[in-house]
GROMACS .gro file of C-alpha atoms in nm:
model
  236
    1MET     CA    1   0.900  -0.950  -2.646
    2PRO     CA    2   0.774  -1.007  -2.278
    3ALA     CA    3   0.416  -1.130  -2.249
    4TYR     CA    4   0.329  -0.860  -2.010
    5ARG     CA    5   0.314  -0.477  -2.080
    6ALA     CA    6   0.292  -0.358  -1.711
    7VAL     CA    7   0.365  -0.462  -1.367
    8VAL     CA    8   0.146  -0.328  -1.090
    9PHE     CA    9   0.289  -0.346  -0.710
   10ASP     CA   10   0.139  -0.308  -0.373
   11PHE     CA   11   0.317  -0.063  -0.147
   12PHE     CA   12   0.337  -0.156   0.207
   13GLY     CA   13   0.477  -0.510   0.269
   14THR     CA   14   0.579  -0.516  -0.111
   15LEU     CA   15   0.787  -0.247  -0.201
   16THR     CA   16   0.866  -0.189   0.160
   17ARG     CA   17   0.977  -0.452   0.411
   18SER     CA   18   0.736  -0.539   0.699
   19VAL     CA   19   0.564  -0.248   0.864
   20GLN     CA   20   0.500  -0.180   1.226
   21ARG     CA   21   0.404   0.151   1.407
   22GLY     CA   22   0.702   0.295   1.559
   23PRO     CA   23   0.733   0.514   1.873
   24GLN     CA   24   0.661   0.851   1.688
   25HIS     CA   25   0.262   0.730   1.676
   26ALA     CA   26   0.252   0.719   2.078
   27GLU     CA   27   0.427   1.071   2.093
   28ILE     CA   28   0.188   1.226   1.861
   29ALA     CA   29  -0.098   1.057   2.066
   30ARG     CA   30   0.035   1.201   2.399
   31ALA     CA   31   0.090   1.564   2.217
   32LEU     CA   32  -0.276   1.561   2.125
   33GLY     CA   33  -0.391   1.465   2.466
   34ALA     CA   34  -0.504   1.112   2.386
   35ASP     CA   35  -0.373   0.755   2.522
   36PRO     CA   36  -0.170   0.585   2.283
   37GLU     CA   37  -0.333   0.253   2.317
   38ALA     CA   38  -0.657   0.411   2.265
   39VAL     CA   39  -0.533   0.575   1.962
   40ARG     CA   40  -0.382   0.242   1.837
   41GLY     CA   41  -0.724   0.078   1.878
   42VAL     CA   42  -0.900   0.348   1.678
   43LEU     CA   43  -0.634   0.320   1.405
   44ASP     CA   44  -0.665  -0.052   1.354
   45ARG     CA   45  -1.054  -0.082   1.350
   46THR     CA   46  -1.102   0.239   1.111
   47PHE     CA   47  -0.817   0.159   0.864
   48ARG     CA   48  -1.047   0.077   0.581
   49ALA     CA   49  -1.273   0.383   0.635
   50ARG     CA   50  -0.966   0.626   0.679
   51ALA     CA   51  -0.828   0.480   0.362
   52VAL     CA   52  -1.119   0.590   0.139
   53GLY     CA   53  -1.126   0.940   0.311
   54ARG     CA   54  -1.450   0.886   0.508
   55TYR     CA   55  -1.358   1.145   0.779
   56GLY     CA   56  -1.237   1.428   0.563
   57ASP     CA   57  -0.886   1.556   0.475
   58ALA     CA   58  -0.576   1.485   0.688
   59ALA     CA   59  -0.653   1.733   0.961
   60ALA     CA   60  -1.021   1.629   1.014
   61THR     CA   61  -0.920   1.269   1.016
   62LEU     CA   62  -0.662   1.319   1.272
   63ARG     CA   63  -0.909   1.520   1.485
   64TRP     CA   64  -1.152   1.253   1.444
   65VAL     CA   65  -0.932   0.986   1.557
   66ILE     CA   66  -0.799   1.175   1.863
   67GLU     CA   67  -1.160   1.240   1.964
   68GLN     CA   68  -1.257   0.879   1.934
   69ALA     CA   69  -0.966   0.815   2.165
   70GLY     CA   70  -1.085   1.046   2.412
   71GLY     CA   71  -0.879   1.353   2.334
   72ARG     CA   72  -0.995   1.704   2.273
   73PRO     CA   73  -0.707   1.843   2.058
   74ARG     CA   74  -0.698   2.227   2.007
   75GLN     CA   75  -0.681   2.360   1.635
   76ALA     CA   76  -0.299   2.438   1.655
   77GLN     CA   77  -0.228   2.088   1.803
   78VAL     CA   78  -0.399   1.920   1.502
   79ARG     CA   79  -0.215   2.154   1.230
   80ALA     CA   80   0.103   2.031   1.412
   81GLY     CA   81   0.002   1.680   1.425
   82VAL     CA   82  -0.054   1.653   1.050
   83PRO     CA   83   0.319   1.672   0.928
   84ALA     CA   84   0.412   1.462   1.227
   85ARG     CA   85   0.184   1.189   1.127
   86VAL     CA   86   0.355   1.200   0.762
   87ASN     CA   87   0.689   1.194   0.931
   88ALA     CA   88   0.582   0.892   1.140
   89LEU     CA   89   0.457   0.675   0.869
   90LYS     CA   90   0.778   0.766   0.671
   91ALA     CA   91   0.974   0.652   0.946
   92ASP     CA   92   0.787   0.326   0.962
   93THR     CA   93   0.876   0.271   0.591
   94ARG     CA   94   1.184   0.087   0.479
   95LEU     CA   95   1.196   0.009   0.111
   96ARG     CA   96   1.315  -0.349   0.011
   97GLY     CA   97   1.688  -0.359  -0.082
   98ASP     CA   98   1.581  -0.481  -0.439
   99ALA     CA   99   1.286  -0.241  -0.489
  100VAL     CA  100   1.479   0.006  -0.692
  101SER     CA  101   1.673  -0.236  -0.868
  102ALA     CA  102   1.377  -0.463  -0.963
  103LEU     CA  103   1.180  -0.154  -1.071
  104SER     CA  104   1.472  -0.046  -1.297
  105ALA     CA  105   1.509  -0.368  -1.448
  106ILE     CA  106   1.132  -0.407  -1.539
  107ARG     CA  107   1.127  -0.039  -1.681
  108ARG     CA  108   1.451  -0.136  -1.874
  109ARG     CA  109   1.241  -0.425  -2.042
  110GLY     CA  110   0.992  -0.172  -2.171
  111LEU     CA  111   0.727  -0.247  -1.921
  112ARG     CA  112   0.522   0.017  -1.738
  113THR     CA  113   0.501   0.029  -1.368
  114ALA     CA  114   0.250   0.126  -1.102
  115VAL     CA  115   0.161   0.114  -0.737
  116ILE     CA  116  -0.164   0.059  -0.600
  117SER     CA  117  -0.194   0.123  -0.212
  118ASP     CA  118  -0.477   0.114   0.036
  119CYS     CA  119  -0.364   0.417   0.228
  120THR     CA  120  -0.439   0.715   0.435
  121HIS     CA  121  -0.341   1.082   0.354
  122GLU     CA  122   0.015   1.054   0.464
  123LEU     CA  123   0.141   0.824   0.214
  124PRO     CA  124   0.073   1.047  -0.110
  125ALA     CA  125   0.257   1.313   0.089
  126PHE     CA  126   0.616   1.135   0.080
  127LEU     CA  127   0.588   0.830  -0.166
  128PRO     CA  128   0.691   1.055  -0.452
  129GLY     CA  129   1.013   1.179  -0.277
  130LEU     CA  130   1.132   0.812  -0.220
  131PRO     CA  131   1.384   0.656  -0.445
  132VAL     CA  132   1.087   0.441  -0.607
  133GLY     CA  133   0.891   0.727  -0.685
  134PRO     CA  134   1.036   0.818  -1.030
  135LEU     CA  135   1.038   0.465  -1.127
  136LEU     CA  136   0.640   0.429  -1.090
  137ASP     CA  137   0.445   0.557  -1.403
  138ALA     CA  138   0.126   0.591  -1.206
  139LYS     CA  139   0.044   0.593  -0.852
  140ILE     CA  140  -0.306   0.486  -0.727
  141TYR     CA  141  -0.406   0.587  -0.351
  142SER     CA  142  -0.738   0.454  -0.209
  143VAL     CA  143  -0.754   0.765  -0.010
  144ARG     CA  144  -0.793   0.976  -0.334
  145LEU     CA  145  -0.989   0.741  -0.541
  146GLY     CA  146  -1.241   0.663  -0.249
  147VAL     CA  147  -1.217   0.282  -0.279
  148CYS     CA  148  -1.004   0.008  -0.138
  149LYS     CA  149  -0.884  -0.319  -0.292
  150PRO     CA  150  -1.042  -0.560  -0.395
  151ASP     CA  151  -1.293  -0.321  -0.555
  152PRO     CA  152  -1.235  -0.351  -0.918
  153ARG     CA  153  -1.223   0.046  -0.978
  154ILE     CA  154  -0.878   0.059  -0.800
  155TYR     CA  155  -0.731  -0.179  -1.042
  156LEU     CA  156  -0.883  -0.064  -1.346
  157ALA     CA  157  -0.767   0.296  -1.262
  158ALA     CA  158  -0.410   0.180  -1.264
  159CYS     CA  159  -0.472   0.001  -1.609
  160ARG     CA  160  -0.627   0.341  -1.737
  161ALA     CA  161  -0.336   0.555  -1.616
  162LEU     CA  162  -0.089   0.275  -1.773
  163GLY     CA  163  -0.264   0.250  -2.090
  164VAL     CA  164  -0.298  -0.129  -2.066
  165SER     CA  165  -0.554  -0.375  -2.018
  166PRO     CA  166  -0.602  -0.608  -1.701
  167GLY     CA  167  -0.493  -0.919  -1.900
  168GLU     CA  168  -0.151  -0.726  -1.967
  169CYS     CA  169  -0.054  -0.677  -1.601
  170LEU     CA  170   0.129  -0.860  -1.340
  171TYR     CA  171   0.008  -0.767  -0.986
  172VAL     CA  172   0.243  -0.839  -0.705
  173GLY     CA  173   0.133  -0.793  -0.340
  174ASP     CA  174   0.187  -0.957  -0.007
  175GLY     CA  175  -0.191  -1.034  -0.014
  176GLY     CA  176  -0.340  -0.766   0.240
  177SER     CA  177  -0.682  -0.645   0.168
  178HIS     CA  178  -0.764  -0.962  -0.035
  179GLU     CA  179  -0.566  -0.771  -0.311
  180LEU     CA  180  -0.463  -1.083  -0.502
  181SER     CA  181  -0.803  -1.225  -0.548
  182GLY     CA  182  -0.920  -0.886  -0.658
  183ALA     CA  183  -0.652  -0.861  -0.916
  184ALA     CA  184  -0.739  -1.214  -1.058
  185ALA     CA  185  -1.120  -1.109  -1.062
  186VAL     CA  186  -1.038  -0.826  -1.298
  187GLY     CA  187  -0.804  -1.019  -1.527
  188MET     CA  188  -0.475  -0.937  -1.378
  189THR     CA  189  -0.206  -1.198  -1.310
  190PRO     CA  190  -0.159  -1.194  -0.946
  191VAL     CA  191   0.182  -1.288  -0.752
  192ARG     CA  192   0.209  -1.312  -0.393
  193LEU     CA  193   0.538  -1.183  -0.249
  194ALA     CA  194   0.622  -1.404   0.051
  195ALA     CA  195   0.941  -1.247   0.183
  196PRO     CA  196   1.047  -1.397   0.520
  197ASP     CA  197   0.993  -1.063   0.705
  198LEU     CA  198   0.633  -1.030   0.633
  199ALA     CA  199   0.562  -1.261   0.929
  200ASN     CA  200   0.535  -0.957   1.143
  201HIS     CA  201   0.380  -0.715   0.893
  202LEU     CA  202   0.079  -0.503   1.005
  203VAL     CA  203  -0.173  -0.641   0.770
  204PHE     CA  204  -0.560  -0.599   0.728
  205ASP     CA  205  -0.802  -0.865   0.561
  206ALA     CA  206  -0.538  -1.112   0.436
  207ASP     CA  207  -0.576  -1.299   0.123
  208THR     CA  208  -0.534  -1.638   0.299
  209ASN     CA  209  -0.706  -1.853   0.028
  210PHE     CA  210  -0.470  -1.760  -0.259
  211ALA     CA  211  -0.318  -2.049  -0.426
  212GLY     CA  212  -0.145  -1.878  -0.717
  213CYS     CA  213   0.233  -1.816  -0.812
  214THR     CA  214   0.455  -1.694  -0.519
  215VAL     CA  215   0.778  -1.524  -0.508
  216ARG     CA  216   1.029  -1.472  -0.214
  217SER     CA  217   1.178  -1.142  -0.353
  218LEU     CA  218   1.105  -0.845  -0.593
  219THR     CA  219   1.403  -0.950  -0.795
  220GLU     CA  220   1.234  -1.303  -0.882
  221VAL     CA  221   0.956  -1.101  -1.051
  222ILE     CA  222   1.195  -1.012  -1.322
  223GLY     CA  223   1.230  -1.365  -1.413
  224LEU     CA  224   0.860  -1.396  -1.432
  225VAL     CA  225   0.836  -1.106  -1.684
  226ASP     CA  226   1.123  -1.257  -1.909
  227HIS     CA  227   1.028  -1.601  -1.919
  228THR     CA  228   0.667  -1.682  -1.813
  229ARG     CA  229   0.300  -1.628  -1.905
  230LEU     CA  230   0.147  -1.757  -1.563
  231GLU     CA  231  -0.161  -1.959  -1.551
  232PRO     CA  232  -0.445  -1.777  -1.369
  233ALA     CA  233  -0.436  -1.791  -0.988
  234THR     CA  234  -0.670  -2.019  -0.794
  235VAL     CA  235  -0.857  -1.876  -0.516
  236VAL     CA  236  -1.051  -2.103  -0.289
   0.00000   0.00000   0.00000
């Protein structure tokens, strides 16, 4: 029997390839009467606040962002901008080539799977429809829970949803949001995904001092499940 009962994944940069904002974001900004670079700046500096829902629902948050960037959007523009934002983030999202096969292999071994994502309102709108959606037993979104990684509550929410203890979980992530040290702190075994494409990934609060196990692909996680009970990570 494998040593672990569940594998918990980050989403952006882990189940997906590296993420950068595509051209649709600039188009949305212009349609709402704001300068795209000003909007980009607001998005970058307010990510964590938006990811815990500080500015309200999707429409209220979009209006707030545009107003901070100097725009004064009409209600109809904001209404149209909400689905446009969902489409823009979905367009930025490219699943890793081995995401579906790795999740499927893990589930065939009898392990449960979950995703924990620091995200804004858009991800819950489109993740369930992606090919990985049916392969995840639990989906924990910061914007719905009201806390971001590395807050212990976000990891423990995943454990409750899966019916496992933290010590029975591998946590796989690229290291944004200090997620690996946060996973270790609650008793999970963290694994860094260091795929080559992540050099260009849009990341906030990277876990730069992580010194635990590292893999180069999601496929390698299957081998960890099969053969290894990892030593606890070292975070310096």
